[in-house]
Coordinates of C-alpha atoms in Angstrom, one line a residue:
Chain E
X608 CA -43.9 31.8 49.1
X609 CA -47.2 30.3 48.3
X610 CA -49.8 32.9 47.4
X611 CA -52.6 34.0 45.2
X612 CA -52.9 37.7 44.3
X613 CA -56.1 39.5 43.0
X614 CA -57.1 41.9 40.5
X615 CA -58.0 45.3 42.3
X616 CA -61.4 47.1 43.7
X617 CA -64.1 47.5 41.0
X618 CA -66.9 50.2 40.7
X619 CA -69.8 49.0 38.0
X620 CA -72.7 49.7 37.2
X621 CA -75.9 48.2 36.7
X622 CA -75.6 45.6 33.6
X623 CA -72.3 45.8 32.8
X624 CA -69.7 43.2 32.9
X625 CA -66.9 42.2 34.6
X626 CA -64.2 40.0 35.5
X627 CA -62.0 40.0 37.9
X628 CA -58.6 37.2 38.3
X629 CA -56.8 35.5 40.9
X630 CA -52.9 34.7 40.1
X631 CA -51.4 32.5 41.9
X632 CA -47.2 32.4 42.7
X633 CA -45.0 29.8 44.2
X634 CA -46.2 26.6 43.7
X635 CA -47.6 24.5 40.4
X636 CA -50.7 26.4 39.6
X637 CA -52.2 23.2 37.6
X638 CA -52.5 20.7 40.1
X639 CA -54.9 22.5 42.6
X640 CA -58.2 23.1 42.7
X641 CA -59.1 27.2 42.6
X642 CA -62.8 27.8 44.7
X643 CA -63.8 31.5 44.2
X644 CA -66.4 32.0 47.9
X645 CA -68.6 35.5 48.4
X646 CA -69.3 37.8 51.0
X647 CA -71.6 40.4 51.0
X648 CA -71.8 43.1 53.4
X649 CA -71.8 42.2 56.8
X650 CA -72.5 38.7 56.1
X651 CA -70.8 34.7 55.5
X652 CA -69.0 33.4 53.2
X653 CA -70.4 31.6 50.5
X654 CA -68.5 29.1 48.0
X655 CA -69.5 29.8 44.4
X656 CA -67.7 27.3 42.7
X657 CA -64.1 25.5 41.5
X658 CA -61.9 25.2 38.7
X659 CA -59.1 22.5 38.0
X660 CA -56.8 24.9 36.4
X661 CA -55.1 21.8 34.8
X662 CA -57.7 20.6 32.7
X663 CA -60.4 23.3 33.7
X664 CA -63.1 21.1 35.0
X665 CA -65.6 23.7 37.1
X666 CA -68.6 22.7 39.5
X667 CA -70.9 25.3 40.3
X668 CA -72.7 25.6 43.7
X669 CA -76.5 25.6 43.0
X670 CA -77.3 28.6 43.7
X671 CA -74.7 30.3 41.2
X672 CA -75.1 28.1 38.6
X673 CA -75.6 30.3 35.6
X674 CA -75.0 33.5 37.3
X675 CA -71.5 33.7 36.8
X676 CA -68.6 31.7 34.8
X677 CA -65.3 30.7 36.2
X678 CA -62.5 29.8 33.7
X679 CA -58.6 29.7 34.5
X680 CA -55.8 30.2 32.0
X681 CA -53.1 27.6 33.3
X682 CA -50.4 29.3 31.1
X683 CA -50.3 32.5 33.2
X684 CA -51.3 30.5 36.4
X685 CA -54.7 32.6 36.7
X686 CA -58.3 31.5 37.6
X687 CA -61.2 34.1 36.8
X688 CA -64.8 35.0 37.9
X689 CA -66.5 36.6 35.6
X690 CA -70.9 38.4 35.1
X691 CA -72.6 39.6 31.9
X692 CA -75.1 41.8 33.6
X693 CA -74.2 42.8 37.2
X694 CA -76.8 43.8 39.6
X695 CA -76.3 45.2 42.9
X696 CA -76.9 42.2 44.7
X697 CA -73.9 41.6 43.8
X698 CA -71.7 44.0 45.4
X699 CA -69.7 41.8 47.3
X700 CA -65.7 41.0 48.6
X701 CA -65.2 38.0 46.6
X702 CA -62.2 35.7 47.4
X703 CA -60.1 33.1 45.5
X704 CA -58.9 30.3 47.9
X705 CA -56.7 27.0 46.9
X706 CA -58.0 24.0 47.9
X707 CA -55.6 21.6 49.1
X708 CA -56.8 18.4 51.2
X709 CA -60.2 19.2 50.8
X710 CA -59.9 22.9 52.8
X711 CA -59.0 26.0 51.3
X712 CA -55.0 26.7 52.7
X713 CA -54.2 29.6 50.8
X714 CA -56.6 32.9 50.2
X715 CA -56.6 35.6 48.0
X716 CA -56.2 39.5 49.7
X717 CA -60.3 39.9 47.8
X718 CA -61.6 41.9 45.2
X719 CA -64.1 43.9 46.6
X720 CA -67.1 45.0 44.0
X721 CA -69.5 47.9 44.1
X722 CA -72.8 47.4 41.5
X723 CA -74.4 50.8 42.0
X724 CA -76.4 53.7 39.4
Chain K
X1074 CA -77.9 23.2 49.2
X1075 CA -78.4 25.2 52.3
X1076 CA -75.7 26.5 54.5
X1077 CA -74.6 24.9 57.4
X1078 CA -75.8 26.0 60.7
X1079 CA -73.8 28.2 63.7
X1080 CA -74.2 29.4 66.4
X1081 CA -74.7 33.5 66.0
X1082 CA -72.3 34.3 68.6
X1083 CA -70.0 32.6 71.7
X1084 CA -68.7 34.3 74.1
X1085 CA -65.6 33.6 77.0
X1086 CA -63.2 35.4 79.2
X1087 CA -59.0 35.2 78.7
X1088 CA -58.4 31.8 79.4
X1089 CA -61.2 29.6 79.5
X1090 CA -62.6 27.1 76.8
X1091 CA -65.3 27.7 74.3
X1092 CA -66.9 25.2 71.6
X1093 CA -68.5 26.3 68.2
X1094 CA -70.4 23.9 66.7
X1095 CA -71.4 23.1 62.7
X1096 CA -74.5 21.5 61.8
X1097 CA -75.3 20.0 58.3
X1098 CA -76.5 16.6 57.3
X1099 CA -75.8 14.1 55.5
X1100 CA -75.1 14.8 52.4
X1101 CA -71.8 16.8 53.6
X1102 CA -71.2 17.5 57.5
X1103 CA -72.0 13.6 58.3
X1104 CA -70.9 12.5 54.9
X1105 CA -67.6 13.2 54.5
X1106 CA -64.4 13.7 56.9
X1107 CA -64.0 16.8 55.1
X1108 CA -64.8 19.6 57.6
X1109 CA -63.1 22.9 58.1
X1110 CA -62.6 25.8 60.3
X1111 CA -61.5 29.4 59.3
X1112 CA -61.0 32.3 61.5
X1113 CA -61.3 36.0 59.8
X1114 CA -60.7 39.3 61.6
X1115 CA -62.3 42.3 60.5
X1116 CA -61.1 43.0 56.7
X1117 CA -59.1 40.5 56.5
X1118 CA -59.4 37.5 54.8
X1119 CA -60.1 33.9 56.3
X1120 CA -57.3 31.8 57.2
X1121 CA -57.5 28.1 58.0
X1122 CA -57.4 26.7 61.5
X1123 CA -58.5 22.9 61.0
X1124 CA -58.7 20.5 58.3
X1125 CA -60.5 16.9 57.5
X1126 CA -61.9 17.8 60.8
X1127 CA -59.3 17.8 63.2
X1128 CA -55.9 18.3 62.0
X1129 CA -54.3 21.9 62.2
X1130 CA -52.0 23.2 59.6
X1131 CA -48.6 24.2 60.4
X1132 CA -48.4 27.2 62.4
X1133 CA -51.6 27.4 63.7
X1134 CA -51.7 27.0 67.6
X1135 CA -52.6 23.9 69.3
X1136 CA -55.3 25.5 71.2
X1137 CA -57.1 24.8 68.2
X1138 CA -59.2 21.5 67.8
X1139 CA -61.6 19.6 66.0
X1140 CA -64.5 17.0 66.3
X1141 CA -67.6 15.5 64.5
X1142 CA -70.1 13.4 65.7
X1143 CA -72.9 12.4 63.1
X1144 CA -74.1 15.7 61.6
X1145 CA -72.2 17.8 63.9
X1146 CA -68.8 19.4 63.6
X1147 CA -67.1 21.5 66.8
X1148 CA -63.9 23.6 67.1
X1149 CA -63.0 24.0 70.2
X1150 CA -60.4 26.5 71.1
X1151 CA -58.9 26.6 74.7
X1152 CA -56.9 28.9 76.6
X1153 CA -59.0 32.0 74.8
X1154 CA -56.8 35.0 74.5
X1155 CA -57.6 38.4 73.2
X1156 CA -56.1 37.9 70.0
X1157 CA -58.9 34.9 69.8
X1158 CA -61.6 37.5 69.2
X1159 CA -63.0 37.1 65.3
X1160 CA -65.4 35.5 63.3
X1161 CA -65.3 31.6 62.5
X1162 CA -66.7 29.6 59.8
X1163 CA -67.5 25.4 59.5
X1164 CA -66.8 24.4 55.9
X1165 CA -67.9 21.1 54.9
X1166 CA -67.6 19.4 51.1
X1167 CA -70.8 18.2 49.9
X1168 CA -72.3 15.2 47.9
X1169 CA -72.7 17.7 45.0
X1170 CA -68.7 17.8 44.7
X1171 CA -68.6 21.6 46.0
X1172 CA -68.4 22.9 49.8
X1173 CA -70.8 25.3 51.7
X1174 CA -69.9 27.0 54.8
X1175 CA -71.3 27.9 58.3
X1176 CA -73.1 31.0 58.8
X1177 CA -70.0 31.8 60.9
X1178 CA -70.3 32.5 64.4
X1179 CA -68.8 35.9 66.4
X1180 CA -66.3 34.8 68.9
X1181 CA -65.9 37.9 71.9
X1182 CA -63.3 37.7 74.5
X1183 CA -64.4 39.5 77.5

């Protein structure tokens, strides 16, 4: 079975860091593109940005670019998401999905984080 | 890049035929053939319902279409039943080799 499984609920606070992974099972980790996509509270989702865990080639969307890194270690078939400082902005579910055919066919179950003092 | 824009909210009763539709422009929605539709239930996550704008994955229901003209994406889903109810989301690639979504759009069954 195709899936990707995520590192459990986090609780931060203010300026601390974090990262949180995505492990995907069942099918050749390498040769798909990972996206990692937000949603806050009560609101869309939002695509942050994609890794090529083969030869980890990233793209962030504009409006994350430099708020957050995205790396992948293709040896233990595991993308991350990672912040230096969080804020509570963003407290957030955040979601890795594959991309496959330019659509994301297989999701994550979220990591859900709480930035609060 | 901004998201793309949904309606807020559709509405239908057991049955009958609604239509969501996805703006953008044309630097992804009317760019590309590379539109998507995902449908989340509360707490759950997304799952995909079309791809490269009209073509379902296996398992998902026929019931379940897709269309673009220019700048504008639909998904169309007929025969509503209850099970229907949820939240729904465009996703388009973009010109800046990423993808943005819809706003997503609250389908009700009534």
């Amino acid at each position: 079975e195709v899936q990707l499984v995520q590192s459990g609920a986090e609780v931060k606070k203010p300026g601390e860091s974090l990262k949180i992974s995505c492990m995907g099972s069942g099918y050749n980790f390498t040769n798909y593109w990972i996206a990692w996509v937000r949603q806050m509270p009560g609101k869309g989702l939002e695509c942050m940005g994609i890794i090529y865990p083969g030869d980890s080639d990233t793209r962030y969307s504009p409006s994350f670019q430099g708020q957050v890194t995205i790396s992948a270690d293709k040896s233990i078939s595991t993308a991350y998401l990672q912040w230096s400082s969080l804020k509570a902005s963003d407290t957030a579910m955040y979601y890795c999905a594959r991309a496959y055919s330019d659509a994301f066919d297989v999701w994550g179950q979220g990591t859900m984080v709480t930035v609060s003092s | 890049q901004s998201a793309l824009t949904q309606p807020a909210s559709v509405s239908g009763s057991p049955g009958q035929s609604i239509t969501i539709s996805c703006t953008g422009t044309s630097s992804d929605v009317g760019g590309y053939n590379y539109v998507s539709w995902y449908q989340q239930h509360p707490g759950k996550a997304p799952k995909l319902m079309i791809y490269d704008v009209n073509n379902r994955p296996s398992g998902v229901s026929n019931r379940f279409s897709g269309s673009k003209s220019g700048n504008t994406a639909s998904l169309t889903i007929s025969g509503l039943q209850a099970e229907d109810e949820a939240d729904y989301y465009c996703s388009s690639y973009t010109s800046s080799s990423t993808w943005v979504f819809g706003g997503g759009t609250k389908l009700t069954v009534l």
